Amino acid sequence: MIYVLHGEDNYSSYNRLQQILKSYQNYTKVKIDEKSPADEFLGSTLTQDLLGTKKIIICENFIHTKKIKVTDLKSIPSEHDVIFWEKSQLTSSFLSKFDKSFKIEQFKLKPQLFTFLDSLSPNYFNSLKELNVLRTYKQISLNWHLSARVQLLILAKLGISREVSEKITGKPIQNWQWQKLLLQANLINLSTLIKLFTGIIKIDYLIKDGKTNIDETHLISTLLVKYLRG
């Protein structure tokens, strides 16, 4: 089976990746990312384990970075098990080149989540209003997406280029997206962004370690009031 997991919601696509891998527990995991040479993938698909061990190949951002051609994708034997995990959305024209043997799954961010992330500014009342809208949405890992946005704002504030920021985050950033991030970063001082990021990490720790029963959105709203109003 050949899977293609793509879209902006990296949290959900990563969880789906882990879910798929659970059904391959007795397989050797071959992990390849955008830093790996294309030959490494081709070699992995063509060679067989000497002991006959089954394997599944996981390729991260391999399609987006053009490490593999469509012709190479089509030449993958159907009996091979491969997962392409792309941290951005592939175009419909590109996806149309795949045949029906590919299992393609797209993971979109909810528009309301973008609205909330874009609202982050010293005008925290607006952010709280947008955050309240998200209270009814389940399984979107709001804290994870918030940390990703604040990280980008810190990079923009530090004067890191779009290209370098792409490498740090492992995600493509369109020029128009970067311009929006630069404008948003100008609204918030660096020390506030760092405090926000530190607070987000603490929230993540409290939730994952079961040290709090407080709702995620309530914790985040407290964080925003504490730092953005200053």
Short mmCIF file of C-alpha atoms in Angstrom, two decimals:
data_model
loop_
_atom_site.label_atom_id
_atom_site.label_comp_id
_atom_site.label_asym_id
_atom_site.label_seq_id
_atom_site.Cartn_x
_atom_site.Cartn_y
_atom_site.Cartn_z
CA MET A 1 0.00 0.00 0.00
CA ILE A 2 1.24 3.48 -0.88
CA TYR A 3 -0.08 6.32 1.29
CA VAL A 4 0.16 10.05 0.62
CA LEU A 5 -0.62 12.16 3.69
CA HIS A 6 -0.60 15.88 2.92
CA GLY A 7 -2.00 19.21 4.12
CA GLU A 8 -1.35 22.09 6.50
CA ASP A 9 -2.68 20.31 9.59
CA ASN A 10 0.59 18.58 10.46
CA TYR A 11 -0.64 17.54 13.89
CA SER A 12 -3.52 15.51 12.48
CA SER A 13 -1.46 14.07 9.63
CA TYR A 14 1.28 13.03 12.07
CA ASN A 15 -1.29 11.28 14.26
CA ARG A 16 -2.61 9.51 11.18
CA LEU A 17 0.94 8.48 10.31
CA GLN A 18 1.38 6.94 13.76
CA GLN A 19 -1.98 5.21 13.44
CA ILE A 20 -0.96 3.62 10.14
CA LEU A 21 2.40 2.51 11.54
CA LYS A 22 0.67 0.60 14.34
CA SER A 23 -0.53 -1.88 11.73
CA TYR A 24 3.10 -2.40 10.65
CA GLN A 25 4.56 -3.23 14.06
CA ASN A 26 6.54 -6.22 12.80
CA TYR A 27 7.98 -4.32 9.86
CA THR A 28 11.38 -2.66 9.63
CA LYS A 29 10.85 1.13 9.50
CA VAL A 30 12.97 2.92 6.90
CA LYS A 31 12.75 6.69 7.48
CA ILE A 32 13.79 9.16 4.80
CA ASP A 33 13.42 12.96 4.88
CA GLU A 34 14.05 15.92 2.59
CA LYS A 35 17.75 15.91 3.48
CA SER A 36 18.17 12.37 2.19
CA PRO A 37 19.40 11.83 -1.39
CA ALA A 38 16.87 10.56 -3.90
CA ASP A 39 19.00 7.47 -4.45
CA GLU A 40 18.34 6.41 -0.88
CA PHE A 41 14.63 6.08 -1.60
CA LEU A 42 15.14 4.31 -4.91
CA GLY A 43 17.59 1.93 -3.28
CA SER A 44 15.15 1.17 -0.47
CA THR A 45 12.36 0.28 -2.90
CA LEU A 46 14.54 -1.89 -5.11
CA THR A 47 16.47 -3.88 -2.53
CA GLN A 48 15.10 -6.70 -0.41
CA ASP A 49 16.16 -7.54 3.12
CA LEU A 50 18.51 -10.56 3.09
CA LEU A 51 16.60 -12.13 5.96
CA GLY A 52 13.27 -11.54 4.26
CA THR A 53 12.15 -8.99 6.85
CA LYS A 54 9.23 -6.89 5.68
CA LYS A 55 9.74 -3.15 5.63
CA ILE A 56 7.75 0.04 5.32
CA ILE A 57 9.34 3.22 3.97
CA ILE A 58 8.35 6.59 5.48
CA CYS A 59 9.28 9.62 3.37
CA GLU A 60 8.96 13.06 4.96
CA ASN A 61 8.55 16.07 2.64
CA PHE A 62 10.08 14.05 -0.19
CA ILE A 63 7.54 15.09 -2.81
CA HIS A 64 7.48 18.80 -1.92
CA THR A 65 11.26 19.10 -2.10
CA LYS A 66 11.16 17.42 -5.51
CA LYS A 67 13.44 14.60 -4.41
CA ILE A 68 11.27 12.23 -6.38
CA LYS A 69 9.67 12.51 -9.82
CA VAL A 70 6.17 11.47 -10.81
CA THR A 71 7.64 8.78 -13.03
CA ASP A 72 9.52 7.39 -10.02
CA LEU A 73 6.32 7.42 -7.97
CA LYS A 74 4.48 5.49 -10.64
CA SER A 75 7.27 2.93 -10.84
CA ILE A 76 6.96 1.91 -7.18
CA PRO A 77 5.84 -1.74 -7.13
CA SER A 78 2.27 -1.99 -5.83
CA GLU A 79 3.27 -4.63 -3.29
CA HIS A 80 5.61 -2.17 -1.54
CA ASP A 81 4.51 -0.33 1.62
CA VAL A 82 5.39 3.36 1.47
CA ILE A 83 4.09 6.44 3.29
CA PHE A 84 4.72 9.92 1.89
CA TRP A 85 4.16 12.42 4.72
CA GLU A 86 4.03 15.91 3.24
CA LYS A 87 3.79 18.89 5.62
CA SER A 88 2.04 21.05 3.04
CA GLN A 89 -0.81 20.65 0.60
CA LEU A 90 -0.06 19.09 -2.76
CA THR A 91 -1.76 20.60 -5.78
CA SER A 92 -4.75 18.85 -7.31
CA SER A 93 -2.97 18.80 -10.69
CA PHE A 94 -0.08 16.88 -9.14
CA LEU A 95 -2.35 14.48 -7.28
CA SER A 96 -4.27 13.74 -10.48
CA LYS A 97 -1.14 12.04 -11.81
CA PHE A 98 -1.41 9.31 -9.19
CA ASP A 99 -3.34 6.18 -10.05
CA LYS A 100 -6.02 4.62 -7.86
CA SER A 101 -3.55 2.36 -6.08
CA PHE A 102 -2.39 5.38 -4.05
CA LYS A 103 -4.31 6.09 -0.85
CA ILE A 104 -4.37 9.90 -0.64
CA GLU A 105 -5.49 11.67 2.54
CA GLN A 106 -5.63 15.45 2.94
CA PHE A 107 -5.52 17.27 6.28
CA LYS A 108 -6.86 20.82 6.18
CA LEU A 109 -6.67 23.41 8.92
CA LYS A 110 -10.05 24.81 9.91
CA PRO A 111 -10.58 28.42 8.74
CA GLN A 112 -11.52 29.40 12.29
CA LEU A 113 -8.10 28.27 13.50
CA PHE A 114 -6.38 30.55 10.95
CA THR A 115 -8.57 33.44 12.09
CA PHE A 116 -7.53 32.91 15.70
CA LEU A 117 -3.81 32.61 14.91
CA ASP A 118 -3.95 35.72 12.71
CA SER A 119 -5.64 37.65 15.53
CA LEU A 120 -2.68 37.38 17.92
CA SER A 121 -1.70 40.93 18.83
CA PRO A 122 -1.68 43.31 21.81
CA ASN A 123 -5.44 43.63 21.17
CA TYR A 124 -5.97 40.44 23.16
CA PHE A 125 -9.77 40.97 23.39
CA ASN A 126 -10.05 40.06 19.72
CA SER A 127 -7.87 36.98 20.24
CA LEU A 128 -10.04 35.87 23.16
CA LYS A 129 -13.17 36.29 21.05
CA GLU A 130 -11.74 34.11 18.27
CA LEU A 131 -10.45 31.60 20.82
CA ASN A 132 -13.95 31.26 22.24
CA VAL A 133 -15.21 30.20 18.81
CA LEU A 134 -12.75 27.29 18.85
CA ARG A 135 -14.01 25.91 22.18
CA THR A 136 -16.56 23.74 20.35
CA TYR A 137 -13.97 22.15 18.06
CA LYS A 138 -12.45 18.89 19.17
CA GLN A 139 -9.13 17.20 18.35
CA ILE A 140 -7.42 20.16 16.72
CA SER A 141 -4.57 20.41 19.28
CA LEU A 142 -4.90 24.16 19.57
CA ASN A 143 -1.78 24.48 21.73
CA TRP A 144 0.34 22.72 19.08
CA HIS A 145 -0.82 25.06 16.30
CA LEU A 146 -0.36 28.08 18.58
CA SER A 147 3.25 27.07 19.32
CA ALA A 148 3.95 26.67 15.59
CA ARG A 149 2.63 30.18 14.87
CA VAL A 150 4.51 31.83 17.74
CA GLN A 151 7.70 30.08 16.64
CA LEU A 152 7.29 31.59 13.17
CA LEU A 153 6.65 35.02 14.66
CA ILE A 154 9.83 34.75 16.73
CA LEU A 155 11.83 33.81 13.65
CA ALA A 156 10.34 36.74 11.73
CA LYS A 157 11.03 39.09 14.64
CA LEU A 158 14.67 37.96 14.78
CA GLY A 159 15.08 38.84 11.12
CA ILE A 160 15.49 35.23 10.01
CA SER A 161 14.77 34.87 6.30
CA ARG A 162 11.79 33.00 4.90
CA GLU A 163 14.08 30.40 3.34
CA VAL A 164 15.90 29.67 6.60
CA SER A 165 12.61 29.63 8.51
CA GLU A 166 11.36 26.98 6.10
CA LYS A 167 14.37 24.81 6.92
CA ILE A 168 13.95 25.31 10.68
CA THR A 169 10.26 24.46 10.70
CA GLY A 170 10.37 21.88 7.93
CA LYS A 171 7.39 23.53 6.25
CA PRO A 172 7.13 25.57 3.05
CA ILE A 173 6.13 29.21 3.53
CA GLN A 174 4.64 31.12 0.63
CA ASN A 175 5.91 34.66 0.13
CA TRP A 176 2.45 36.16 0.84
CA GLN A 177 2.27 34.13 4.06
CA TRP A 178 5.67 35.38 5.14
CA GLN A 179 4.65 39.00 4.50
CA LYS A 180 1.62 38.49 6.75
CA LEU A 181 3.84 36.98 9.45
CA LEU A 182 6.23 39.94 9.25
CA LEU A 183 3.36 42.38 9.74
CA GLN A 184 1.99 40.37 12.66
CA ALA A 185 5.43 40.05 14.27
CA ASN A 186 5.81 43.84 14.15
CA LEU A 187 2.80 44.16 16.45
CA ILE A 188 4.33 42.15 19.30
CA ASN A 189 7.71 42.70 20.97
CA LEU A 190 10.23 39.87 21.08
CA SER A 191 10.21 39.39 24.85
CA THR A 192 6.42 38.91 24.79
CA LEU A 193 6.70 36.32 22.02
CA ILE A 194 9.36 34.40 23.97
CA LYS A 195 7.23 34.45 27.13
CA LEU A 196 4.24 33.23 25.12
CA PHE A 197 6.28 30.39 23.64
CA THR A 198 7.60 29.39 27.07
CA GLY A 199 4.05 29.43 28.45
CA ILE A 200 2.79 27.28 25.58
CA ILE A 201 5.47 24.68 26.34
CA LYS A 202 4.41 24.66 30.01
CA ILE A 203 0.78 24.12 29.01
CA ASP A 204 1.81 21.23 26.79
CA TYR A 205 3.74 19.68 29.68
CA LEU A 206 0.83 20.07 32.13
CA ILE A 207 -1.66 18.49 29.72
CA LYS A 208 0.52 15.58 28.56
CA ASP A 209 1.62 14.69 32.09
CA GLY A 210 -1.93 14.85 33.40
CA LYS A 211 -1.05 17.57 35.89
CA THR A 212 -4.16 19.62 35.09
CA ASN A 213 -7.81 19.00 34.29
CA ILE A 214 -8.34 22.55 33.10
CA ASP A 215 -9.61 22.93 29.53
CA GLU A 216 -6.91 23.71 26.95
CA THR A 217 -8.66 26.84 25.66
CA HIS A 218 -9.00 28.19 29.21
CA LEU A 219 -5.27 27.73 29.83
CA ILE A 220 -4.46 29.47 26.57
CA SER A 221 -6.85 32.36 27.28
CA THR A 222 -5.12 32.90 30.64
CA LEU A 223 -1.76 32.91 28.88
CA LEU A 224 -2.91 35.49 26.31
CA VAL A 225 -4.33 37.81 28.97
CA LYS A 226 -1.15 37.52 31.05
CA TYR A 227 1.27 38.45 28.27
CA LEU A 228 -0.54 40.21 25.42
CA ARG A 229 -2.17 42.86 27.57
CA GLY A 230 1.26 44.01 28.76
#
